[in-house]
Amino acid sequence: MTSPRNAIAAHRGGAREVAENSRAAFRHAIALGTDQVEFDLHRTRDGALVVLHDATLDRTTTGTGPVGARTLDELRAFRLRDRPEETVPTLDEVLDILAPSPIGLRIEIKPGPYFERYEGIEAALVTVLRERGLLSRSVVSSFLLPILEAAASAGAPHLLWLVAPLVQASVGRPERLAALARDSGVGELGLHIDHLDANLVAATRATGLELGAWAAHEDAQIEKALALDLAVFTTDRPKAALAARAARLAGARAGR
Ligand code: MG
């Protein structure tokens, strides 16, 4: 997806500003005027696509055990720990909130608790996005290349490989990361902000891939992401990031 530089994506809707992956968080991201919003996708035992981060319910909800072991009806009985008036939202409920706004979508397909893939989740997501006319507005992401390959086969046009620091260190040169990405039909790399520098940005850019950062949450990480002039970065603090970007722009205009 082509976007202006330094696009800001509200990670899990802005996890340090509102309860992560909640309806309130997605409304918050829109109200701020955030460029993009990131959220995570799992699948219930009866095939419903639902939005939460972990493969298990324990940390963020009143439920326990793997998301994939529960039916949607069972999930409806649990509350979000940080926002008890809410349940785990379905993908449809989240898209109902986001679709009327111009916000870009970054949808991370998660595996189960043992990194096992949810059979067919990629095609199910692409079908929903296509039916709603949201496919071109959506970047589908994963840490796992086989998930991205399945999403590419299903017709997702914009794919982002989230590169874990261990994988980045294992693969080594950015050209090799880029080659792996291309082999899987991926057009964008996402690296942890603490594992990026100007040389790596230049080398990755030379491969023709888009480059973004994830986990830019602290002030210094946000400033670093802005200084690197990336395509996009993901942050738990979209309000703070938008303010930091505006301050930099104002400073540049004032010739500071
Ligand atoms: Mg995510």
XYZ file of N, CA, C and O and ligand atoms in Angstrom, residues 11 38 40 53 108 110, ligand 1:
25
model
N -1.620 0.757 17.305
C -1.411 -0.668 17.564
C -2.481 -1.196 18.515
O -2.646 -0.659 19.612
N -4.112 -0.949 13.675
C -3.667 -2.343 13.643
C -4.514 -3.148 14.625
O -4.833 -2.659 15.721
N -5.578 -7.609 15.695
C -5.147 -9.013 15.584
C -6.351 -9.936 15.439
O -7.394 -9.712 16.056
N -5.547 -10.092 20.817
C -4.135 -10.317 20.534
C -3.667 -11.725 20.841
O -3.107 -12.404 19.995
N -3.492 -8.241 11.512
C -2.500 -9.294 11.757
C -3.205 -10.620 12.000
O -3.984 -10.760 12.947
N -3.109 -14.083 13.437
C -2.350 -14.773 14.481
C -2.491 -16.284 14.322
O -3.510 -16.768 13.832
Mg -0.507 -7.318 16.168
